[in-house]
Coordinates of C-alpha atoms in Angstrom, one line a residue:
X5 CA 22.0 14.3 -62.9
X6 CA 21.1 13.1 -59.5
X7 CA 22.5 10.7 -56.8
X8 CA 19.4 8.6 -56.3
X9 CA 18.8 5.9 -53.7
X10 CA 15.9 3.6 -54.4
X11 CA 14.8 0.2 -53.5
X12 CA 11.7 -1.8 -54.3
X13 CA 10.8 -4.9 -52.4
X14 CA 8.4 -7.6 -53.7
X15 CA 7.4 -10.1 -51.0
X16 CA 6.5 -13.5 -52.2
X17 CA 6.8 -17.0 -50.9
X18 CA 8.1 -20.3 -52.3
X19 CA 9.1 -23.6 -50.8
X20 CA 12.5 -24.7 -49.9
X21 CA 14.0 -28.0 -48.8
X22 CA 17.5 -26.7 -48.3
X23 CA 19.0 -27.9 -45.1
X24 CA 21.2 -25.9 -42.7
X25 CA 23.8 -28.1 -41.0
X26 CA 25.6 -26.8 -37.9
X27 CA 28.7 -28.5 -36.6
X28 CA 26.6 -31.1 -34.9
X29 CA 23.1 -32.1 -35.8
X30 CA 21.0 -31.2 -38.8
X31 CA 18.2 -28.7 -39.0
X32 CA 15.7 -28.5 -41.8
X33 CA 14.7 -25.1 -43.1
X34 CA 11.0 -24.3 -42.7
X35 CA 8.9 -24.5 -45.8
X36 CA 8.2 -20.8 -46.5
X37 CA 10.7 -18.0 -46.9
X38 CA 10.4 -14.5 -48.3
X39 CA 11.5 -13.8 -51.9
X40 CA 12.9 -10.3 -51.8
X41 CA 13.4 -8.3 -55.0
X42 CA 15.7 -5.3 -54.7
X43 CA 16.6 -2.6 -57.2
X44 CA 19.4 -0.3 -56.3
X45 CA 20.7 2.7 -58.2
X46 CA 23.6 4.8 -57.1
X47 CA 24.6 7.7 -59.4
X48 CA 27.1 10.3 -58.2
X49 CA 26.3 14.0 -58.2
X50 CA 24.1 14.9 -55.4
X51 CA 21.5 13.0 -53.2
X52 CA 17.8 13.1 -53.9
X53 CA 16.1 11.0 -51.4
X54 CA 12.5 9.9 -51.9
X55 CA 10.9 9.9 -48.4
X56 CA 7.4 9.0 -47.3
X57 CA 7.5 12.1 -45.1
X58 CA 6.7 15.4 -46.7
X59 CA 7.0 19.0 -45.7
X60 CA 3.5 19.9 -46.7
X61 CA 0.1 18.6 -46.0
X62 CA -1.3 15.2 -47.0
X63 CA -3.4 14.4 -50.0
X64 CA -7.1 14.4 -48.8
X65 CA -7.7 11.3 -50.9
X66 CA -4.6 9.5 -49.5
X67 CA -5.7 10.2 -46.0
X68 CA -9.3 9.1 -46.3
X69 CA -11.0 8.3 -42.9
X70 CA -10.8 4.7 -41.7
X71 CA -12.4 3.0 -38.8
X72 CA -9.4 0.9 -38.0
X73 CA -7.3 2.3 -35.0
X74 CA -3.7 1.2 -34.7
X75 CA -1.7 1.4 -31.5
X76 CA 2.1 1.9 -31.4
X77 CA 4.5 2.0 -28.6
X78 CA 7.0 4.9 -29.1
X79 CA 10.4 4.6 -27.4
X80 CA 12.2 7.9 -26.6
X81 CA 15.8 7.9 -25.5
X82 CA 16.5 11.0 -23.3
X83 CA 19.8 12.4 -22.2
X84 CA 19.8 14.9 -19.3
X85 CA 22.8 17.1 -18.5
X86 CA 23.6 19.8 -16.0
X87 CA 24.8 23.3 -16.8
X88 CA 28.4 22.0 -16.9
X89 CA 27.6 19.4 -19.6
X90 CA 27.7 16.4 -17.1
X91 CA 25.1 13.6 -17.2
X92 CA 22.5 13.8 -14.5
X93 CA 21.8 10.5 -12.8
X94 CA 19.3 9.2 -10.3
X95 CA 16.1 10.6 -12.0
X96 CA 12.9 8.7 -11.6
X97 CA 9.8 8.3 -13.8
X98 CA 8.0 11.0 -11.9
X99 CA 10.6 13.6 -13.0
X100 CA 9.7 13.2 -16.7
X101 CA 6.8 14.4 -18.8
X102 CA 6.2 13.6 -22.5
X103 CA 4.0 15.7 -24.8
X104 CA 2.8 14.6 -28.2
X105 CA 1.4 17.4 -30.4
X106 CA 1.1 19.6 -27.3
X107 CA -0.8 17.0 -25.2
X108 CA 0.7 15.3 -22.3
X109 CA 0.7 11.5 -22.6
X110 CA 1.2 8.8 -20.0
X111 CA 4.7 7.3 -19.7
X112 CA 4.2 3.6 -20.1
X113 CA 7.7 2.4 -19.2
X114 CA 10.9 4.0 -17.7
X115 CA 14.4 2.6 -17.7
X116 CA 17.8 4.2 -16.7
X117 CA 20.6 3.0 -19.0
X118 CA 23.7 4.1 -17.2
X119 CA 27.4 3.3 -16.6
X120 CA 27.2 5.3 -13.3
X121 CA 25.7 4.1 -10.0
X122 CA 22.0 4.9 -9.7
X123 CA 22.6 6.8 -6.5
X124 CA 24.8 9.4 -8.2
X125 CA 23.0 12.7 -9.1
X126 CA 25.6 14.1 -11.4
X127 CA 29.1 13.2 -12.3
X128 CA 31.7 14.7 -14.6
X129 CA 32.2 12.6 -17.7
X130 CA 35.7 11.1 -18.0
X131 CA 38.1 13.0 -20.3
X132 CA 38.8 9.8 -22.2
X133 CA 36.4 6.9 -22.6
X134 CA 37.6 3.5 -21.5
X135 CA 37.3 1.0 -24.3
X136 CA 35.4 -1.1 -24.9
X137 CA 31.9 -0.4 -23.5
X138 CA 29.6 -3.4 -24.1
X139 CA 26.4 -1.3 -24.1
X140 CA 27.6 0.8 -27.0
X141 CA 28.5 -2.1 -29.3
X142 CA 25.7 -2.8 -31.7
X143 CA 23.3 -0.3 -30.3
X144 CA 24.8 3.0 -31.5
X145 CA 27.0 2.9 -34.6
X146 CA 29.1 6.0 -35.2
X147 CA 28.9 7.6 -38.6
X148 CA 31.7 10.0 -39.3
X149 CA 30.3 12.3 -42.0
X150 CA 33.0 14.6 -43.5
X151 CA 31.2 17.5 -45.2
X152 CA 33.8 19.0 -47.6
X153 CA 31.2 21.0 -49.5
X154 CA 30.6 23.3 -46.6
X155 CA 34.1 23.3 -45.0
X156 CA 37.1 25.4 -45.9
X157 CA 40.0 23.3 -47.1
X158 CA 42.5 24.2 -44.3
X159 CA 39.9 23.4 -41.7
X160 CA 39.2 20.1 -43.4
X161 CA 42.8 19.0 -43.1
X162 CA 43.2 20.3 -39.5
X163 CA 40.2 18.5 -38.1
X164 CA 41.1 15.3 -40.0
X165 CA 44.6 15.5 -38.6
X166 CA 43.5 15.8 -35.0
X167 CA 40.9 13.0 -35.4
X168 CA 43.4 10.7 -37.0
X169 CA 45.8 11.2 -34.1
X170 CA 43.2 10.3 -31.6
X171 CA 42.2 7.1 -33.5
X172 CA 45.9 6.3 -33.7
X173 CA 45.9 6.2 -29.8
X174 CA 43.0 3.8 -29.6
X175 CA 43.2 0.0 -29.6
X176 CA 39.6 -1.1 -30.3
X177 CA 36.5 1.0 -30.5
X178 CA 33.5 1.0 -28.3
X179 CA 31.1 1.1 -31.2
X180 CA 31.2 0.1 -34.9
X181 CA 32.4 3.2 -36.8
X182 CA 32.2 4.0 -40.5
X183 CA 33.6 6.9 -42.5
X184 CA 31.6 8.7 -45.2
X185 CA 32.9 11.5 -47.4
X186 CA 30.6 14.1 -49.0
X187 CA 32.2 16.4 -51.6
X188 CA 29.1 17.9 -53.1
X189 CA 29.7 15.9 -56.3
X190 CA 29.8 12.5 -54.6
X191 CA 28.9 10.6 -51.4
X192 CA 31.4 7.8 -50.7
X193 CA 31.7 5.2 -48.1
X194 CA 35.4 5.2 -47.3
X195 CA 35.3 2.6 -44.5
X196 CA 32.6 0.1 -43.7
X197 CA 31.6 -0.2 -40.0
X198 CA 34.4 -1.6 -38.0
X199 CA 35.7 -1.9 -34.4
X200 CA 39.4 -1.5 -35.7
X201 CA 40.7 2.0 -34.9
X202 CA 43.6 1.6 -37.4
X203 CA 41.1 1.2 -40.3
X204 CA 39.2 4.4 -39.3
X205 CA 42.5 6.3 -39.0
X206 CA 43.7 5.1 -42.4
X207 CA 40.4 6.1 -44.0
X208 CA 40.6 9.6 -42.5
X209 CA 44.2 10.1 -43.5
X210 CA 43.4 9.1 -47.1
X211 CA 40.7 11.8 -47.5
X212 CA 42.1 14.4 -50.0
X213 CA 41.5 18.1 -49.7
X214 CA 38.8 19.3 -52.1
X215 CA 39.9 20.7 -55.4
X216 CA 37.6 21.7 -58.3
X217 CA 37.9 23.2 -61.7
X218 CA 36.5 26.5 -60.6
X219 CA 39.6 27.3 -58.5
X220 CA 37.9 26.6 -55.1
X221 CA 40.7 24.2 -54.0
X222 CA 41.6 26.6 -51.2
X223 CA 38.1 26.4 -49.7
X224 CA 36.4 23.2 -50.5
X225 CA 33.1 25.0 -49.8
X226 CA 31.5 25.0 -53.2
X227 CA 32.2 25.5 -56.9
X228 CA 32.9 29.2 -56.9
X229 CA 32.8 31.3 -60.1
X230 CA 35.9 31.7 -62.2
X231 CA 38.5 34.0 -60.6
X232 CA 38.2 32.7 -57.0
X233 CA 41.7 31.3 -57.0
X234 CA 42.0 31.5 -53.2
X235 CA 39.5 32.2 -50.5
X236 CA 41.8 33.3 -47.7
X237 CA 41.8 36.8 -46.2
X238 CA 44.4 38.8 -48.1
X239 CA 46.9 40.2 -45.7
X240 CA 48.1 42.8 -48.2
X241 CA 44.9 44.3 -49.4
X242 CA 42.1 43.1 -51.7
X243 CA 42.8 40.0 -53.8
X244 CA 40.9 38.0 -56.5
X245 CA 38.3 36.9 -53.9
X246 CA 37.0 40.5 -53.5
X247 CA 36.0 40.6 -57.2
X248 CA 33.3 38.0 -56.6
X249 CA 29.7 39.0 -56.3
X250 CA 28.7 38.5 -52.7
X251 CA 25.1 37.7 -53.6
X252 CA 26.2 35.2 -56.2
X253 CA 28.4 33.5 -53.7
X254 CA 25.8 33.1 -51.1
X255 CA 23.1 32.1 -53.7
X256 CA 25.4 29.1 -54.4
X257 CA 25.8 28.5 -50.7
X258 CA 22.0 28.4 -50.3
X259 CA 21.7 25.9 -53.1
X260 CA 24.4 23.7 -51.7
X261 CA 22.5 23.6 -48.4
X262 CA 19.7 21.6 -49.9
X263 CA 22.2 19.2 -51.4
X264 CA 23.9 18.7 -48.0
X265 CA 20.5 18.1 -46.4
X266 CA 19.8 15.3 -48.9
X267 CA 23.2 13.8 -48.3
X268 CA 22.8 13.8 -44.6
X269 CA 19.3 12.1 -44.9
X270 CA 20.7 9.5 -47.3
X271 CA 23.7 8.7 -45.0
X272 CA 21.2 8.1 -42.2
X273 CA 19.0 5.9 -44.4
X274 CA 22.0 3.7 -45.2
X275 CA 21.5 2.4 -41.6
X276 CA 17.7 2.2 -41.8
X277 CA 17.7 -1.5 -41.1
X278 CA 19.6 -1.0 -37.8
X279 CA 16.9 -1.3 -35.1
X280 CA 18.4 1.2 -32.6
X281 CA 19.7 4.7 -32.5
X282 CA 22.7 5.8 -34.7
X283 CA 25.0 8.7 -34.1
X284 CA 26.1 10.8 -37.1
X285 CA 29.1 13.1 -36.5
X286 CA 28.6 15.9 -39.0
X287 CA 32.0 17.5 -39.5
X288 CA 31.2 20.8 -41.2
X289 CA 31.2 24.6 -41.1
X290 CA 27.4 24.4 -41.4
X291 CA 24.9 25.4 -44.1
X292 CA 23.3 28.8 -44.7
X293 CA 19.8 27.1 -44.8
X294 CA 18.0 25.1 -42.2
X295 CA 18.4 21.4 -42.3
X296 CA 15.1 19.3 -42.5
X297 CA 15.6 16.6 -39.8
X298 CA 12.3 14.7 -39.9
X299 CA 13.7 11.9 -42.0
X300 CA 16.8 11.6 -39.7
X301 CA 14.5 11.4 -36.7
X302 CA 12.3 8.8 -38.4
X303 CA 15.5 6.7 -39.0
X304 CA 16.6 7.2 -35.3
X305 CA 19.7 9.1 -36.3
X306 CA 21.1 11.5 -33.6
X307 CA 23.1 14.3 -35.3
X308 CA 26.2 15.6 -33.5
X309 CA 27.3 18.7 -35.4
X310 CA 31.0 19.3 -35.1
X311 CA 31.6 23.0 -35.9
X312 CA 35.0 23.2 -37.5
X313 CA 35.2 27.0 -37.2
X314 CA 35.3 27.0 -33.4
X315 CA 38.7 27.7 -31.8
X316 CA 40.5 27.4 -35.2
X317 CA 42.6 30.6 -35.9
X318 CA 40.8 33.1 -38.1
X319 CA 43.4 32.8 -40.8
X320 CA 41.9 29.5 -41.8
X321 CA 38.4 31.0 -42.2
X322 CA 37.2 32.0 -45.7
X323 CA 36.0 35.6 -45.8
X324 CA 35.1 38.4 -48.1
X325 CA 36.6 40.9 -45.8
X326 CA 40.1 42.0 -44.7
X327 CA 41.2 41.1 -41.1
X328 CA 40.2 44.6 -40.0
X329 CA 36.6 44.1 -40.9
X330 CA 35.8 40.6 -39.9
X331 CA 32.9 41.5 -37.7
X332 CA 30.3 41.5 -40.5
X333 CA 31.4 38.1 -41.7
X334 CA 31.5 36.5 -38.3
X335 CA 28.1 37.8 -37.1
X336 CA 26.1 37.7 -40.3
X337 CA 27.4 34.4 -41.7
X338 CA 29.0 32.3 -39.0
X339 CA 26.1 33.1 -36.6
X340 CA 23.6 31.6 -39.0
X341 CA 25.7 28.6 -39.8
X342 CA 26.1 27.9 -36.1
X343 CA 22.4 28.2 -35.4
X344 CA 21.4 25.9 -38.2
X345 CA 23.9 23.3 -37.0
X346 CA 22.6 23.7 -33.4
X347 CA 19.0 23.4 -34.5
X348 CA 19.6 20.2 -36.5
X349 CA 21.4 18.6 -33.7
X350 CA 18.9 19.4 -31.0
X351 CA 15.9 18.3 -33.1
X352 CA 17.4 14.8 -33.5
X353 CA 18.4 14.6 -29.8
X354 CA 22.0 15.2 -30.5
X355 CA 24.2 18.1 -29.6
X356 CA 26.4 20.9 -31.2
X357 CA 30.1 20.2 -30.6
X358 CA 32.0 23.5 -30.2
X359 CA 35.6 22.3 -29.8
X360 CA 37.3 21.7 -33.1
X361 CA 40.7 21.6 -31.6
X362 CA 39.6 18.4 -29.8
X363 CA 37.2 16.9 -32.4
X364 CA 37.4 13.5 -30.6
X365 CA 35.4 15.0 -27.8
X366 CA 32.4 15.0 -30.1
X367 CA 32.8 11.2 -30.8
X368 CA 33.2 10.6 -27.0
X369 CA 30.1 12.6 -26.3
X370 CA 28.0 10.5 -28.7
X371 CA 29.4 7.3 -27.1
X372 CA 28.6 8.5 -23.6
X373 CA 25.1 9.5 -24.6
X374 CA 24.6 6.0 -26.0
X375 CA 25.6 4.4 -22.7
X376 CA 24.2 7.0 -20.2
X377 CA 20.5 7.9 -20.9
X378 CA 17.0 7.3 -19.9
X379 CA 14.6 5.2 -22.0
X380 CA 11.0 6.2 -21.9
X381 CA 8.0 4.9 -23.8
X382 CA 4.4 5.8 -24.4
X383 CA 1.4 4.5 -26.4
X384 CA 0.0 6.5 -29.3
X385 CA -3.0 5.8 -31.5
X386 CA -3.7 6.6 -35.1
X387 CA -6.6 6.2 -37.5
X388 CA -4.6 7.3 -40.6
X389 CA -4.0 4.8 -43.4
X390 CA -0.7 6.5 -44.2
X391 CA 2.3 7.3 -42.0
X392 CA 2.0 10.6 -40.2
X393 CA 4.4 12.9 -38.2
X394 CA 3.9 13.7 -34.5
X395 CA 5.7 16.4 -32.6
X396 CA 7.1 15.3 -29.3
X397 CA 8.6 17.2 -26.4
X398 CA 10.2 15.9 -23.2
X399 CA 10.3 17.9 -20.0
X400 CA 12.3 17.1 -16.8
X401 CA 11.3 18.5 -13.5
X402 CA 14.7 19.5 -12.3
X403 CA 16.1 23.0 -12.4
X404 CA 19.2 23.9 -14.3
X405 CA 19.2 20.9 -16.6
X406 CA 19.2 20.5 -20.4
X407 CA 17.2 17.7 -22.1
X408 CA 18.3 16.1 -25.3
X409 CA 15.6 14.1 -27.1
X410 CA 14.3 14.0 -30.7
X411 CA 11.5 16.4 -31.4
X412 CA 9.2 14.2 -33.5
X413 CA 8.2 10.6 -34.4
X414 CA 6.9 9.0 -37.5
X415 CA 3.7 7.0 -36.8
X416 CA 3.1 4.2 -39.4
X417 CA 0.1 2.0 -39.8
X418 CA 0.3 -1.0 -37.5
X419 CA 2.4 -3.7 -39.1
X420 CA 2.5 -7.3 -38.2
X421 CA 5.8 -8.8 -37.0
X422 CA 6.4 -10.6 -40.3
X423 CA 5.8 -7.3 -42.2
X424 CA 8.3 -5.4 -40.0
X425 CA 10.8 -8.2 -40.5
X426 CA 10.5 -8.0 -44.3
X427 CA 10.9 -4.2 -44.2
X428 CA 14.0 -4.5 -42.2
X429 CA 15.6 -7.1 -44.4
X430 CA 14.6 -5.2 -47.6
X431 CA 16.3 -2.1 -46.2
X432 CA 19.4 -4.0 -45.4
X433 CA 19.6 -5.5 -48.8
X434 CA 19.2 -2.1 -50.4
X435 CA 22.0 -0.5 -48.4
X436 CA 25.7 -0.7 -49.5
X437 CA 26.7 -0.6 -45.8
X438 CA 27.8 -3.9 -44.3
X439 CA 25.7 -3.8 -41.0
X440 CA 27.8 -5.1 -38.1
X441 CA 25.1 -6.4 -35.8
X442 CA 26.2 -10.0 -36.3
X443 CA 29.6 -11.5 -37.0
X444 CA 29.5 -12.8 -40.6
X445 CA 32.4 -14.2 -42.6
X446 CA 31.7 -15.1 -46.3
X447 CA 34.2 -17.7 -47.2
X448 CA 36.1 -17.7 -50.5
X449 CA 34.2 -19.3 -53.4
X450 CA 35.7 -22.7 -54.3
X451 CA 37.2 -23.0 -57.9
X452 CA 34.6 -23.8 -60.5
X453 CA 34.3 -24.3 -64.2
X454 CA 32.4 -21.9 -66.5
X455 CA 28.7 -22.6 -66.3
X456 CA 28.9 -24.4 -63.0
X457 CA 27.0 -23.4 -59.9
X458 CA 28.8 -21.3 -57.2
X459 CA 28.8 -22.4 -53.6
X460 CA 28.3 -19.6 -51.1
X461 CA 29.5 -20.5 -47.6
X462 CA 28.6 -18.0 -44.8
X463 CA 30.2 -18.6 -41.4
X464 CA 28.3 -17.1 -38.4
X465 CA 30.3 -16.7 -35.2
X466 CA 29.8 -15.3 -31.8
X467 CA 32.1 -13.3 -29.6
X468 CA 32.0 -10.7 -26.8
X469 CA 30.7 -8.1 -29.2
X470 CA 28.4 -10.2 -31.4
X471 CA 26.0 -12.8 -30.0
X472 CA 25.4 -15.8 -32.2
X473 CA 22.1 -16.5 -33.9
X474 CA 21.6 -19.5 -31.5
X475 CA 20.9 -19.7 -27.7
X476 CA 19.6 -22.2 -25.2
X477 CA 16.2 -22.0 -26.8
X478 CA 17.5 -23.0 -30.2
X479 CA 17.8 -20.8 -33.3
X480 CA 15.5 -18.6 -35.3
X481 CA 17.1 -16.6 -38.1
X482 CA 16.5 -15.5 -41.7
X483 CA 19.1 -15.3 -44.5
X484 CA 18.3 -13.3 -47.6
X485 CA 20.6 -12.5 -50.5
X486 CA 20.8 -10.9 -53.9
X487 CA 23.3 -11.1 -56.8
X488 CA 23.9 -7.7 -58.4
X489 CA 25.4 -7.1 -61.9
X490 CA 25.8 -3.4 -61.9
X491 CA 22.6 -2.0 -60.6
X492 CA 20.5 -5.0 -61.8
X493 CA 19.4 -7.8 -59.6
X494 CA 20.1 -11.1 -61.4
X495 CA 19.4 -13.5 -58.6
X496 CA 17.5 -13.5 -55.3
X497 CA 17.2 -16.1 -52.6
X498 CA 16.7 -16.7 -48.9
X499 CA 15.3 -18.9 -46.2
X500 CA 14.1 -19.0 -42.6
X501 CA 15.8 -21.4 -40.2
X502 CA 14.5 -22.3 -36.8
X503 CA 14.4 -25.2 -34.4
X504 CA 15.6 -26.5 -31.0
X505 CA 19.2 -27.4 -30.4
X506 CA 20.8 -30.0 -28.1
X507 CA 23.1 -28.6 -25.4
X508 CA 26.1 -30.3 -27.1
X509 CA 25.3 -28.6 -30.4
X510 CA 25.1 -25.2 -28.7
X511 CA 28.5 -25.7 -27.2
X512 CA 30.0 -26.7 -30.6
X513 CA 28.5 -23.6 -32.2
X514 CA 29.9 -21.4 -29.5
X515 CA 33.4 -22.8 -30.4
X516 CA 33.3 -23.2 -34.2
X517 CA 30.3 -21.2 -35.4
X518 CA 27.6 -22.1 -37.8
X519 CA 28.0 -22.4 -41.5
X520 CA 25.2 -21.7 -43.9
X521 CA 25.6 -22.8 -47.5
X522 CA 23.8 -22.1 -50.8
X523 CA 24.3 -22.9 -54.4
X524 CA 23.7 -20.1 -56.9
X525 CA 24.0 -19.9 -60.7
X526 CA 27.3 -18.5 -61.9
X527 CA 26.7 -15.0 -63.3
X528 CA 27.8 -14.3 -66.8
X529 CA 29.1 -10.7 -66.1
X530 CA 31.0 -9.3 -63.1
X531 CA 28.8 -9.3 -60.1
X532 CA 28.6 -9.0 -56.3
X533 CA 26.6 -10.9 -53.8
X534 CA 25.0 -9.3 -50.8
X535 CA 23.8 -11.5 -47.9
X536 CA 21.7 -10.3 -45.0
X537 CA 21.1 -12.3 -41.8
X538 CA 18.5 -11.4 -39.2
X539 CA 18.3 -12.9 -35.8
X540 CA 14.5 -13.1 -35.3
X541 CA 14.8 -13.6 -31.6
X542 CA 16.5 -10.3 -31.0
X543 CA 16.0 -8.3 -34.2
X544 CA 19.8 -7.9 -34.6
X545 CA 20.9 -7.8 -38.2
X546 CA 24.1 -8.2 -40.1
X547 CA 25.1 -8.1 -43.8
X548 CA 28.1 -8.7 -46.0
X549 CA 28.9 -7.8 -49.6
X550 CA 31.6 -9.5 -51.8
X551 CA 32.6 -9.6 -55.4
X552 CA 32.0 -12.9 -57.1
X553 CA 34.8 -14.6 -59.2

């Protein structure tokens, strides 16, 4: 059985005369709007993700020559740090070089995104980030990914305890944060993206320690064979653990590495509709096999690997050896786990976090990188009719610095603006994550009689963290929705809304928000509705999912 994520989008058009009425004035929806069809299937065991990227070569027939050349602008966020781990400021365009597939390319644009004065060359990052930082909101969601499959049980609980204490000390968060739990047999969203620290703390505290029928409750690493009642070093000599076959154990560890890789990829794909970078905090002891990161890079996911073994007393570490012979385990096993985590982080532009006694430092590092970086872009060309992968490398002409940037980019055939919009909305409809780019409030459905239509009422507001879908130039947004009964789509709907707005109407919207309404047929079986709103002026996107009465 597999945990499979799939969506199919069918793009059509039909006419609509449904009006959208703000608090003042009346706007007619434009005639054509996309008709999205979405099929979602979520089955719990392990993740198998179908990805357009592949490890091998391409099919010669699928990559037949074409005379059409497409041009794409590639944006590359770059973080530069000195030998002490401090951000390096004050660099100029001339200090950077970008190479694509080994060939240097011209840097088209250069921007310094920084909280520090441009004149500063290097500054030590503050021990504690001041909340909130406007630049982090909406641009770099934090995904807390708790990997229980590859983490011993006591280390799970210790890292969770320390993280929960830190979130307890926070008021609001600098970036929308969600909590995902991976147990090897399930991938669960424990908390949707939120700026409320209390919700994140509660989700972390409610994570149970892994227990399974094979007796691996003391490790949480994987389903060990029968007889592995505990996986701690035995202080009084050999115990049940020593009876296990070493090769059999590590064969299972290798198999679980592929499952973990797929889970990480799927967690990143949940945010595929988010237009900017995402930071995924991988809380784990690592995998014995290398993680394939190309899909994560394509989805603009930066991986921050939090190594739970670091600085935690050895008595918490699972081992096949007694305390007098731990060298073999630490060098042969932990060394490889650590290297695989470091490689995965660096390939995505993230970083390995080696301070498990202060796990919040990994979250702070991701937030600081989101607000202190350089943004470079270059043009690339392709004649391929299918997406292709390009290796990229960024160099900085400054001694003693370390460069953090993703190592590859997916080049897709040139898509028109409308096609990109449909892809983004389709990805948002297919994801169970409520994307927090816009402030959306789905109002309670009014009482109704059996067989009557339901009235959906979606309130769109603006605040310091979420701009509205209106501005001085008017409004231009798209609403798309699906009604799901189980995994089946029973209804789909949507419309584009745009037009100018009087100044008085804009003022009213800033105060009371805009309400979008829609009548839908009452489903016969229990169902949920998922609504996606895209601000076509900025590309920001938000979504909300609710059960229907």
